[in-house]
PDB file of C-alpha atoms and ligand atoms in Angstrom:
ATOM      1  CA  VAL F  23     -63.768  25.320 271.440  1.00  0.00           C
ATOM      2  CA  THR F  24     -60.413  24.124 272.758  1.00  0.00           C
ATOM      3  CA  THR F  25     -58.685  20.743 272.897  1.00  0.00           C
ATOM      4  CA  SER F  26     -60.272  20.003 276.258  1.00  0.00           C
ATOM      5  CA  GLU F  27     -63.696  20.013 274.656  1.00  0.00           C
ATOM      6  CA  TYR F  28     -63.159  16.845 272.599  1.00  0.00           C
ATOM      7  CA  THR F  29     -64.988  14.336 274.778  1.00  0.00           C
ATOM      8  CA  LEU F  30     -63.613  10.996 273.497  1.00  0.00           C
ATOM      9  CA  GLY F  31     -59.829  11.425 273.689  1.00  0.00           C
ATOM     10  CA  ASN F  32     -57.228   8.857 272.605  1.00  0.00           C
ATOM     11  CA  ALA F  33     -55.459   8.935 275.972  1.00  0.00           C
ATOM     12  CA  TRP F  34     -58.254   6.848 277.579  1.00  0.00           C
ATOM     13  CA  GLU F  35     -57.100   3.281 278.274  1.00  0.00           C
ATOM     14  CA  LYS F  36     -59.813   1.753 276.037  1.00  0.00           C
ATOM     15  CA  ALA F  37     -59.589   4.386 273.272  1.00  0.00           C
ATOM     16  CA  ARG F  38     -57.535   2.183 270.916  1.00  0.00           C
ATOM     17  CA  ARG F  39     -60.204  -0.513 271.080  1.00  0.00           C
ATOM     18  CA  ARG F  40     -62.988   2.029 270.536  1.00  0.00           C
ATOM     19  CA  VAL F  41     -61.259   3.546 267.499  1.00  0.00           C
ATOM     20  CA  SER F  42     -60.555   0.040 266.124  1.00  0.00           C
ATOM     21  CA  LEU F  43     -64.283  -0.672 266.289  1.00  0.00           C
ATOM     22  CA  ILE F  44     -65.017   2.393 264.119  1.00  0.00           C
ATOM     23  CA  GLU F  45     -62.489   1.049 261.612  1.00  0.00           C
ATOM     24  CA  GLU F  46     -63.983  -2.452 261.706  1.00  0.00           C
ATOM     25  CA  LEU F  47     -67.500  -1.092 261.227  1.00  0.00           C
ATOM     26  CA  TYR F  48     -66.837   1.479 258.495  1.00  0.00           C
ATOM     27  CA  ASP F  49     -63.550   1.013 256.645  1.00  0.00           C
ATOM     28  CA  ASP F  50     -65.076  -1.146 253.914  1.00  0.00           C
ATOM     29  CA  THR F  51     -67.688   1.419 252.963  1.00  0.00           C
ATOM     30  CA  THR F  52     -65.258   4.329 253.344  1.00  0.00           C
ATOM     31  CA  THR F  53     -62.666   2.761 251.050  1.00  0.00           C
ATOM     32  CA  ALA F  54     -65.362   1.781 248.532  1.00  0.00           C
ATOM     33  CA  ARG F  55     -66.479   5.417 248.367  1.00  0.00           C
ATOM     34  CA  LEU F  56     -62.883   6.677 248.090  1.00  0.00           C
ATOM     35  CA  ARG F  57     -62.300   4.293 245.170  1.00  0.00           C
ATOM     36  CA  ARG F  58     -65.429   5.619 243.463  1.00  0.00           C
ATOM     37  CA  LEU F  59     -64.122   9.142 244.008  1.00  0.00           C
ATOM     38  CA  GLY F  60     -61.049   8.159 242.009  1.00  0.00           C
ATOM     39  CA  ILE F  61     -58.146   7.803 244.469  1.00  0.00           C
ATOM     40  CA  ARG F  62     -55.089   6.693 242.501  1.00  0.00           C
ATOM     41  CA  PRO F  63     -51.270   6.588 242.418  1.00  0.00           C
ATOM     42  CA  GLY F  64     -49.629   9.978 242.729  1.00  0.00           C
ATOM     43  CA  TRP F  65     -52.468  11.686 244.635  1.00  0.00           C
ATOM     44  CA  ARG F  66     -51.820  13.990 247.559  1.00  0.00           C
ATOM     45  CA  CYS F  67     -54.329  13.323 250.347  1.00  0.00           C
ATOM     46  CA  LEU F  68     -55.188  14.922 253.673  1.00  0.00           C
ATOM     47  CA  GLU F  69     -56.781  12.821 256.421  1.00  0.00           C
ATOM     48  CA  VAL F  70     -58.133  15.002 259.236  1.00  0.00           C
ATOM     49  CA  GLY F  71     -58.649  13.520 262.722  1.00  0.00           C
ATOM     50  CA  ALA F  72     -56.960  10.316 261.585  1.00  0.00           C
ATOM     51  CA  GLY F  73     -57.453   8.359 264.849  1.00  0.00           C
ATOM     52  CA  GLY F  74     -56.215   4.766 264.555  1.00  0.00           C
ATOM     53  CA  GLY F  75     -54.921   5.569 261.068  1.00  0.00           C
ATOM     54  CA  SER F  76     -56.360   2.680 259.041  1.00  0.00           C
ATOM     55  CA  ILE F  77     -57.726   4.979 256.339  1.00  0.00           C
ATOM     56  CA  ALA F  78     -54.531   7.056 256.188  1.00  0.00           C
ATOM     57  CA  ARG F  79     -52.484   3.859 255.765  1.00  0.00           C
ATOM     58  CA  TRP F  80     -54.903   2.544 253.124  1.00  0.00           C
ATOM     59  CA  MET F  81     -54.548   5.860 251.257  1.00  0.00           C
ATOM     60  CA  CYS F  82     -50.749   5.438 251.400  1.00  0.00           C
ATOM     61  CA  GLU F  83     -51.098   2.119 249.560  1.00  0.00           C
ATOM     62  CA  GLN F  84     -53.411   3.619 246.947  1.00  0.00           C
ATOM     63  CA  VAL F  85     -51.298   6.703 246.183  1.00  0.00           C
ATOM     64  CA  GLY F  86     -48.024   4.725 246.159  1.00  0.00           C
ATOM     65  CA  PRO F  87     -44.489   6.050 246.466  1.00  0.00           C
ATOM     66  CA  GLY F  88     -45.222   8.913 244.059  1.00  0.00           C
ATOM     67  CA  GLY F  89     -48.084  10.173 246.215  1.00  0.00           C
ATOM     68  CA  ARG F  90     -48.312  11.536 249.736  1.00  0.00           C
ATOM     69  CA  VAL F  91     -50.718  11.367 252.653  1.00  0.00           C
ATOM     70  CA  VAL F  92     -50.789  13.978 255.388  1.00  0.00           C
ATOM     71  CA  ALA F  93     -52.598  12.792 258.529  1.00  0.00           C
ATOM     72  CA  VAL F  94     -53.555  15.294 261.209  1.00  0.00           C
ATOM     73  CA  ASP F  95     -54.579  14.447 264.755  1.00  0.00           C
ATOM     74  CA  PHE F  96     -54.042  16.228 268.031  1.00  0.00           C
ATOM     75  CA  GLU F  97     -53.392  12.899 269.742  1.00  0.00           C
ATOM     76  CA  PRO F  98     -51.483  11.047 266.963  1.00  0.00           C
ATOM     77  CA  ARG F  99     -50.202   8.211 269.144  1.00  0.00           C
ATOM     78  CA  PHE F 100     -51.873   5.480 267.061  1.00  0.00           C
ATOM     79  CA  LEU F 101     -50.542   6.924 263.783  1.00  0.00           C
ATOM     80  CA  ALA F 102     -47.015   7.164 265.125  1.00  0.00           C
ATOM     81  CA  ALA F 103     -47.169   3.515 266.200  1.00  0.00           C
ATOM     82  CA  ASP F 104     -47.548   2.339 262.562  1.00  0.00           C
ATOM     83  CA  PRO F 105     -45.858   4.790 260.140  1.00  0.00           C
ATOM     84  CA  ARG F 106     -45.438   4.616 256.349  1.00  0.00           C
ATOM     85  CA  ALA F 107     -42.742   6.115 254.084  1.00  0.00           C
ATOM     86  CA  ASN F 108     -45.271   8.299 252.246  1.00  0.00           C
ATOM     87  CA  LEU F 109     -47.219   9.251 255.399  1.00  0.00           C
ATOM     88  CA  GLU F 110     -46.605  12.604 257.069  1.00  0.00           C
ATOM     89  CA  ILE F 111     -48.016  12.795 260.598  1.00  0.00           C
ATOM     90  CA  VAL F 112     -48.970  16.248 261.844  1.00  0.00           C
ATOM     91  CA  ALA F 113     -49.826  16.720 265.517  1.00  0.00           C
ATOM     92  CA  ALA F 114     -52.168  19.700 265.490  1.00  0.00           C
ATOM     93  CA  ASP F 115     -55.431  20.865 266.998  1.00  0.00           C
ATOM     94  CA  VAL F 116     -57.662  21.770 264.074  1.00  0.00           C
ATOM     95  CA  THR F 117     -59.821  23.985 266.265  1.00  0.00           C
ATOM     96  CA  THR F 118     -56.888  26.367 266.738  1.00  0.00           C
ATOM     97  CA  ALA F 119     -54.327  25.631 263.980  1.00  0.00           C
ATOM     98  CA  ASP F 120     -54.822  25.928 260.234  1.00  0.00           C
ATOM     99  CA  LEU F 121     -54.942  22.680 258.280  1.00  0.00           C
ATOM    100  CA  PRO F 122     -51.480  21.832 256.889  1.00  0.00           C
ATOM    101  CA  GLY F 123     -50.732  22.195 253.183  1.00  0.00           C
ATOM    102  CA  GLU F 124     -52.916  22.927 250.183  1.00  0.00           C
ATOM    103  CA  GLY F 125     -53.586  21.776 246.643  1.00  0.00           C
ATOM    104  CA  TYR F 126     -54.803  18.343 247.755  1.00  0.00           C
ATOM    105  CA  ASP F 127     -56.393  15.875 245.348  1.00  0.00           C
ATOM    106  CA  LEU F 128     -58.448  14.426 248.213  1.00  0.00           C
ATOM    107  CA  ILE F 129     -59.400  15.479 251.736  1.00  0.00           C
ATOM    108  CA  HIS F 130     -61.256  13.124 254.064  1.00  0.00           C
ATOM    109  CA  ALA F 131     -62.559  13.225 257.631  1.00  0.00           C
ATOM    110  CA  ARG F 132     -64.682  10.684 259.490  1.00  0.00           C
ATOM    111  CA  ALA F 133     -66.296  10.928 262.919  1.00  0.00           C
ATOM    112  CA  LEU F 134     -64.589  14.240 263.650  1.00  0.00           C
ATOM    113  CA  LEU F 135     -66.600  17.323 262.807  1.00  0.00           C
ATOM    114  CA  VAL F 136     -69.587  16.553 265.051  1.00  0.00           C
ATOM    115  CA  HIS F 137     -67.173  16.906 267.978  1.00  0.00           C
ATOM    116  CA  LEU F 138     -65.790  20.327 267.025  1.00  0.00           C
ATOM    117  CA  GLY F 139     -67.359  23.737 267.558  1.00  0.00           C
ATOM    118  CA  ASN F 140     -65.689  25.172 264.437  1.00  0.00           C
ATOM    119  CA  ARG F 141     -67.114  22.423 262.173  1.00  0.00           C
ATOM    120  CA  ASP F 142     -68.681  24.826 259.659  1.00  0.00           C
ATOM    121  CA  GLU F 143     -65.502  26.851 259.286  1.00  0.00           C
ATOM    122  CA  LEU F 144     -63.488  23.646 258.880  1.00  0.00           C
ATOM    123  CA  VAL F 145     -65.639  22.520 255.954  1.00  0.00           C
ATOM    124  CA  HIS F 146     -64.854  25.825 254.224  1.00  0.00           C
ATOM    125  CA  GLN F 147     -61.170  25.480 255.056  1.00  0.00           C
ATOM    126  CA  MET F 148     -61.035  21.927 253.692  1.00  0.00           C
ATOM    127  CA  ALA F 149     -62.719  23.057 250.462  1.00  0.00           C
ATOM    128  CA  ARG F 150     -60.112  25.810 250.055  1.00  0.00           C
ATOM    129  CA  ARG F 151     -57.253  23.321 250.549  1.00  0.00           C
ATOM    130  CA  LEU F 152     -58.279  21.260 247.511  1.00  0.00           C
ATOM    131  CA  ARG F 153     -56.745  21.758 244.082  1.00  0.00           C
ATOM    132  CA  PRO F 154     -59.292  22.665 241.397  1.00  0.00           C
ATOM    133  CA  GLY F 155     -61.022  19.344 240.669  1.00  0.00           C
ATOM    134  CA  GLY F 156     -59.968  17.884 244.041  1.00  0.00           C
ATOM    135  CA  VAL F 157     -62.559  15.974 246.089  1.00  0.00           C
ATOM    136  CA  LEU F 158     -63.753  16.230 249.698  1.00  0.00           C
ATOM    137  CA  LEU F 159     -65.412  13.300 251.496  1.00  0.00           C
ATOM    138  CA  LEU F 160     -66.919  13.855 254.936  1.00  0.00           C
ATOM    139  CA  GLU F 161     -68.509  11.062 257.009  1.00  0.00           C
ATOM    140  CA  GLU F 162     -70.161  11.830 260.314  1.00  0.00           C
ATOM    141  CA  PRO F 163     -72.539   9.994 262.677  1.00  0.00           C
ATOM    142  CA  ASP F 164     -76.034  11.499 262.971  1.00  0.00           C
ATOM    143  CA  LEU F 165     -77.792  10.342 266.130  1.00  0.00           C
ATOM    144  CA  ALA F 166     -81.305  11.276 265.001  1.00  0.00           C
ATOM    145  CA  THR F 167     -81.915   7.651 264.024  1.00  0.00           C
ATOM    146  CA  CYS F 168     -81.236   6.283 267.533  1.00  0.00           C
ATOM    147  CA  CYS F 169     -84.849   6.688 268.546  1.00  0.00           C
ATOM    148  CA  ALA F 170     -87.447   4.317 267.082  1.00  0.00           C
ATOM    149  CA  THR F 171     -86.754   1.443 269.409  1.00  0.00           C
ATOM    150  CA  GLY F 172     -88.471  -0.664 272.012  1.00  0.00           C
ATOM    151  CA  SER F 173     -85.991   0.456 274.659  1.00  0.00           C
ATOM    152  CA  PRO F 174     -86.832   3.699 276.493  1.00  0.00           C
ATOM    153  CA  THR F 175     -83.521   3.339 278.328  1.00  0.00           C
ATOM    154  CA  TYR F 176     -81.546   3.469 275.081  1.00  0.00           C
ATOM    155  CA  VAL F 177     -83.402   6.540 273.882  1.00  0.00           C
ATOM    156  CA  ARG F 178     -83.018   8.325 277.231  1.00  0.00           C
ATOM    157  CA  VAL F 179     -79.279   7.678 277.450  1.00  0.00           C
ATOM    158  CA  LYS F 180     -78.831   8.843 273.851  1.00  0.00           C
ATOM    159  CA  GLU F 181     -80.743  12.069 274.596  1.00  0.00           C
ATOM    160  CA  LEU F 182     -78.743  12.765 277.756  1.00  0.00           C
ATOM    161  CA  ALA F 183     -75.440  11.984 276.003  1.00  0.00           C
ATOM    162  CA  CYS F 184     -76.277  14.365 273.150  1.00  0.00           C
ATOM    163  CA  ALA F 185     -77.293  17.093 275.599  1.00  0.00           C
ATOM    164  CA  ALA F 186     -74.120  16.567 277.649  1.00  0.00           C
ATOM    165  CA  VAL F 187     -71.723  16.811 274.723  1.00  0.00           C
ATOM    166  CA  ALA F 188     -73.643  19.768 273.285  1.00  0.00           C
ATOM    167  CA  ARG F 189     -72.412  21.727 276.328  1.00  0.00           C
ATOM    168  CA  LYS F 190     -68.887  21.175 274.969  1.00  0.00           C
ATOM    169  CA  GLY F 191     -69.755  22.404 271.473  1.00  0.00           C
ATOM    170  CA  ASN F 192     -70.460  18.948 269.994  1.00  0.00           C
ATOM    171  CA  ASP F 193     -73.504  18.517 267.744  1.00  0.00           C
ATOM    172  CA  TRP F 194     -74.428  14.898 267.127  1.00  0.00           C
ATOM    173  CA  TYR F 195     -77.449  15.922 265.003  1.00  0.00           C
ATOM    174  CA  TRP F 196     -75.466  18.028 262.501  1.00  0.00           C
ATOM    175  CA  PRO F 197     -74.522  15.514 259.771  1.00  0.00           C
ATOM    176  CA  ALA F 198     -77.829  15.569 257.873  1.00  0.00           C
ATOM    177  CA  MET F 199     -76.805  19.087 256.837  1.00  0.00           C
ATOM    178  CA  LEU F 200     -73.517  17.926 255.288  1.00  0.00           C
ATOM    179  CA  PRO F 201     -74.518  18.298 251.605  1.00  0.00           C
ATOM    180  CA  ARG F 202     -75.712  21.856 252.101  1.00  0.00           C
ATOM    181  CA  LYS F 203     -72.480  22.644 253.987  1.00  0.00           C
ATOM    182  CA  LEU F 204     -70.437  21.406 251.032  1.00  0.00           C
ATOM    183  CA  VAL F 205     -72.506  23.483 248.615  1.00  0.00           C
ATOM    184  CA  ALA F 206     -72.077  26.533 250.873  1.00  0.00           C
ATOM    185  CA  ALA F 207     -68.308  25.923 250.767  1.00  0.00           C
ATOM    186  CA  GLY F 208     -68.396  26.288 246.985  1.00  0.00           C
ATOM    187  CA  LEU F 209     -68.132  22.608 246.005  1.00  0.00           C
ATOM    188  CA  VAL F 210     -69.945  21.149 242.993  1.00  0.00           C
ATOM    189  CA  ASP F 211     -71.220  17.688 242.071  1.00  0.00           C
ATOM    190  CA  VAL F 212     -72.285  17.356 245.709  1.00  0.00           C
ATOM    191  CA  ALA F 213     -74.046  14.155 246.743  1.00  0.00           C
ATOM    192  CA  GLY F 214     -74.762  12.333 249.969  1.00  0.00           C
ATOM    193  CA  GLU F 215     -76.020   9.148 251.558  1.00  0.00           C
ATOM    194  CA  ALA F 216     -76.690   7.765 255.025  1.00  0.00           C
ATOM    195  CA  SER F 217     -76.929   4.249 256.380  1.00  0.00           C
ATOM    196  CA  THR F 218     -78.009   2.950 259.764  1.00  0.00           C
ATOM    197  CA  GLU F 219     -77.114  -0.303 261.445  1.00  0.00           C
ATOM    198  CA  LEU F 220     -79.773  -2.315 263.248  1.00  0.00           C
ATOM    199  CA  TYR F 221     -77.689  -4.163 265.796  1.00  0.00           C
ATOM    200  CA  HIS F 222     -78.166  -6.575 268.649  1.00  0.00           C
ATOM    201  CA  GLY F 223     -76.734  -6.626 272.131  1.00  0.00           C
ATOM    202  CA  GLY F 224     -73.261  -8.137 272.280  1.00  0.00           C
ATOM    203  CA  SER F 225     -72.408  -7.180 268.666  1.00  0.00           C
ATOM    204  CA  THR F 226     -69.495  -5.047 267.435  1.00  0.00           C
ATOM    205  CA  MET F 227     -71.745  -1.988 267.290  1.00  0.00           C
ATOM    206  CA  ALA F 228     -73.007  -2.716 270.815  1.00  0.00           C
ATOM    207  CA  GLU F 229     -69.415  -2.782 272.058  1.00  0.00           C
ATOM    208  CA  PHE F 230     -68.761   0.529 270.312  1.00  0.00           C
ATOM    209  CA  TRP F 231     -71.770   2.110 272.033  1.00  0.00           C
ATOM    210  CA  THR F 232     -70.838   0.581 275.387  1.00  0.00           C
ATOM    211  CA  LEU F 233     -67.342   2.087 275.226  1.00  0.00           C
ATOM    212  CA  THR F 234     -68.634   5.446 274.004  1.00  0.00           C
ATOM    213  CA  ILE F 235     -71.063   5.825 276.893  1.00  0.00           C
ATOM    214  CA  GLU F 236     -68.521   4.403 279.344  1.00  0.00           C
ATOM    215  CA  GLN F 237     -65.999   7.072 278.313  1.00  0.00           C
ATOM    216  CA  ILE F 238     -68.465   9.920 278.855  1.00  0.00           C
ATOM    217  CA  THR F 239     -70.426   8.449 281.791  1.00  0.00           C
ATOM    218  CA  PRO F 240     -69.459  11.292 284.188  1.00  0.00           C
ATOM    219  CA  MET F 241     -70.894  13.813 281.712  1.00  0.00           C
ATOM    220  CA  VAL F 242     -74.088  11.792 281.221  1.00  0.00           C
ATOM    221  CA  LEU F 243     -74.544  11.495 285.003  1.00  0.00           C
ATOM    222  CA  ALA F 244     -74.010  15.249 285.343  1.00  0.00           C
ATOM    223  CA  GLU F 245     -76.725  15.716 282.722  1.00  0.00           C
ATOM    224  CA  GLY F 246     -79.225  13.931 284.987  1.00  0.00           C
ATOM    225  CA  ALA F 247     -78.833  10.211 284.321  1.00  0.00           C
ATOM    226  CA  SER F 248     -78.924   7.891 287.324  1.00  0.00           C
ATOM    227  CA  GLU F 249     -76.373   5.141 287.950  1.00  0.00           C
ATOM    228  CA  ASP F 250     -79.290   2.681 287.482  1.00  0.00           C
ATOM    229  CA  LEU F 251     -80.129   4.080 284.047  1.00  0.00           C
ATOM    230  CA  ILE F 252     -76.517   3.634 282.897  1.00  0.00           C
ATOM    231  CA  ALA F 253     -76.378   0.112 284.375  1.00  0.00           C
ATOM    232  CA  THR F 254     -79.617  -0.867 282.580  1.00  0.00           C
ATOM    233  CA  PHE F 255     -78.276   0.596 279.335  1.00  0.00           C
ATOM    234  CA  MET F 256     -75.074  -1.450 279.632  1.00  0.00           C
ATOM    235  CA  ALA F 257     -77.028  -4.628 280.480  1.00  0.00           C
ATOM    236  CA  GLU F 258     -79.323  -4.193 277.445  1.00  0.00           C
ATOM    237  CA  LEU F 259     -76.325  -3.645 275.178  1.00  0.00           C
ATOM    238  CA  ALA F 260     -74.842  -6.924 276.404  1.00  0.00           C
ATOM    239  CA  ASP F 261     -78.073  -8.872 275.807  1.00  0.00           C
ATOM    240  CA  PRO F 262     -78.188 -10.606 272.373  1.00  0.00           C
ATOM    241  CA  ALA F 263     -82.002 -10.667 272.508  1.00  0.00           C
ATOM    242  CA  GLN F 264     -82.166  -6.838 272.361  1.00  0.00           C
ATOM    243  CA  TRP F 265     -82.069  -4.887 269.099  1.00  0.00           C
ATOM    244  CA  PHE F 266     -81.254  -1.211 268.560  1.00  0.00           C
ATOM    245  CA  PRO F 267     -81.016   1.313 265.714  1.00  0.00           C
ATOM    246  CA  SER F 268     -77.595   2.968 265.644  1.00  0.00           C
ATOM    247  CA  PHE F 269     -76.639   6.422 264.383  1.00  0.00           C
ATOM    248  CA  ALA F 270     -76.727   7.020 260.645  1.00  0.00           C
ATOM    249  CA  LEU F 271     -73.224   7.227 259.263  1.00  0.00           C
ATOM    250  CA  THR F 272     -73.862  10.173 256.973  1.00  0.00           C
ATOM    251  CA  ARG F 273     -71.565  10.857 254.028  1.00  0.00           C
ATOM    252  CA  ALA F 274     -71.335  13.744 251.630  1.00  0.00           C
ATOM    253  CA  TRP F 275     -68.826  14.456 248.912  1.00  0.00           C
ATOM    254  CA  GLY F 276     -68.144  17.141 246.365  1.00  0.00           C
ATOM    255  CA  ARG F 277     -65.514  18.573 244.072  1.00  0.00           C
ATOM    256  CA  ARG F 278     -63.796  21.937 243.926  1.00  0.00           C
ATOM    257  CA  PRO F 279     -64.647  23.544 240.584  1.00  0.00           C
TER     258      PRO F 279
HETATM  259  C1  SAM Z  26     -63.763   9.414 266.803  1.00  0.00           C
HETATM  260  S1  SAM Z  26     -62.093   9.451 266.310  1.00  0.00           S
HETATM  261  C2  SAM Z  26     -62.240   9.007 264.585  1.00  0.00           C
HETATM  262  C3  SAM Z  26     -60.944   8.524 264.019  1.00  0.00           C
HETATM  263  C4  SAM Z  26     -60.942   8.225 262.517  1.00  0.00           C
HETATM  264  N1  SAM Z  26     -61.285   9.407 261.736  1.00  0.00           N
HETATM  265  C5  SAM Z  26     -61.875   7.088 262.163  1.00  0.00           C
HETATM  266  O1  SAM Z  26     -63.010   7.355 261.736  1.00  0.00           O
HETATM  267  O2  SAM Z  26     -61.493   5.913 262.319  1.00  0.00           O
HETATM  268  C6  SAM Z  26     -61.761  11.207 266.198  1.00  0.00           C
HETATM  269  C7  SAM Z  26     -60.279  11.528 266.059  1.00  0.00           C
HETATM  270  O3  SAM Z  26     -60.157  12.947 265.873  1.00  0.00           O
HETATM  271  C8  SAM Z  26     -59.143  13.452 266.696  1.00  0.00           C
HETATM  272  N2  SAM Z  26     -59.476  14.832 267.063  1.00  0.00           N
HETATM  273  C9  SAM Z  26     -60.513  15.236 267.840  1.00  0.00           C
HETATM  274  N3  SAM Z  26     -60.492  16.564 267.990  1.00  0.00           N
HETATM  275  C10 SAM Z  26     -59.429  17.007 267.289  1.00  0.00           C
HETATM  276  C11 SAM Z  26     -58.877  18.302 267.062  1.00  0.00           C
HETATM  277  N4  SAM Z  26     -59.435  19.383 267.606  1.00  0.00           N
HETATM  278  N5  SAM Z  26     -57.782  18.406 266.284  1.00  0.00           N
HETATM  279  C12 SAM Z  26     -57.211  17.311 265.731  1.00  0.00           C
HETATM  280  N6  SAM Z  26     -57.684  16.057 265.906  1.00  0.00           N
HETATM  281  C13 SAM Z  26     -58.774  15.904 266.688  1.00  0.00           C
HETATM  282  C14 SAM Z  26     -59.111  12.538 267.912  1.00  0.00           C
HETATM  283  O4  SAM Z  26     -57.853  12.557 268.570  1.00  0.00           O
HETATM  284  C15 SAM Z  26     -59.449  11.177 267.283  1.00  0.00           C
HETATM  285  O5  SAM Z  26     -58.274  10.486 266.914  1.00  0.00           O
END
């Protein structure tokens, strides 16, 4: 898998908005989990695939001037636009370069690994980069839940999108395996959870889905979708009377012994 195989790149004109929607939808639950995992002043943290950077910047506040946050992204334009004194920005492709540094108290990634062909190896690498006692939190969207719905169009577009990105090494059905991946990487005290949004057309989640499918429309068409199918999908997502189940944001965490 190379850089070209990430299908939702930050260079797209609407990428900043799309990444902001992820932050709006999930930052509260991510930061709540990070607090429960014990983030505190002085910690050294690694944020992988940092995107818009809201979690990296939040970590900077938590760890304070005596701590440090390293944020990796191969398109770090949004990180660079809003730096912090204790934030180190690393522009690197984690499918080809090793993760920077080691001995971290905390490593976190969200909405990254499903897109990368070397996801299993990366979990092992992250586990190795923790200090003994350090914690890993991974949060990834599992699209298995986007099915039990009254809209055949929604289900069909989801299936075609998953098949299209699978050709690039993405696996949007992988996250349910996260706990066993953490155990296989040698972590202990492993636990997990998943939560699904039920959302209506015109909502924040609907906008997120609209932008996601808009960004990869050429791939979904190449997979066999018709222009009409995509247009119907977009119209349903704009209709407040329609309801949909989203992906399950699936989290797992564990500690290096
Ligand atoms: C869907 S966004 C999620 C951003 C952020 N983690 C969040 O949840 O708000 C995925 C991010 O990972 C980055 N990314 C994707 N593939 C990457 C790779 N191979 N190496 C480094 N970063 C990558 C993208 O540039 C993007 O910023």
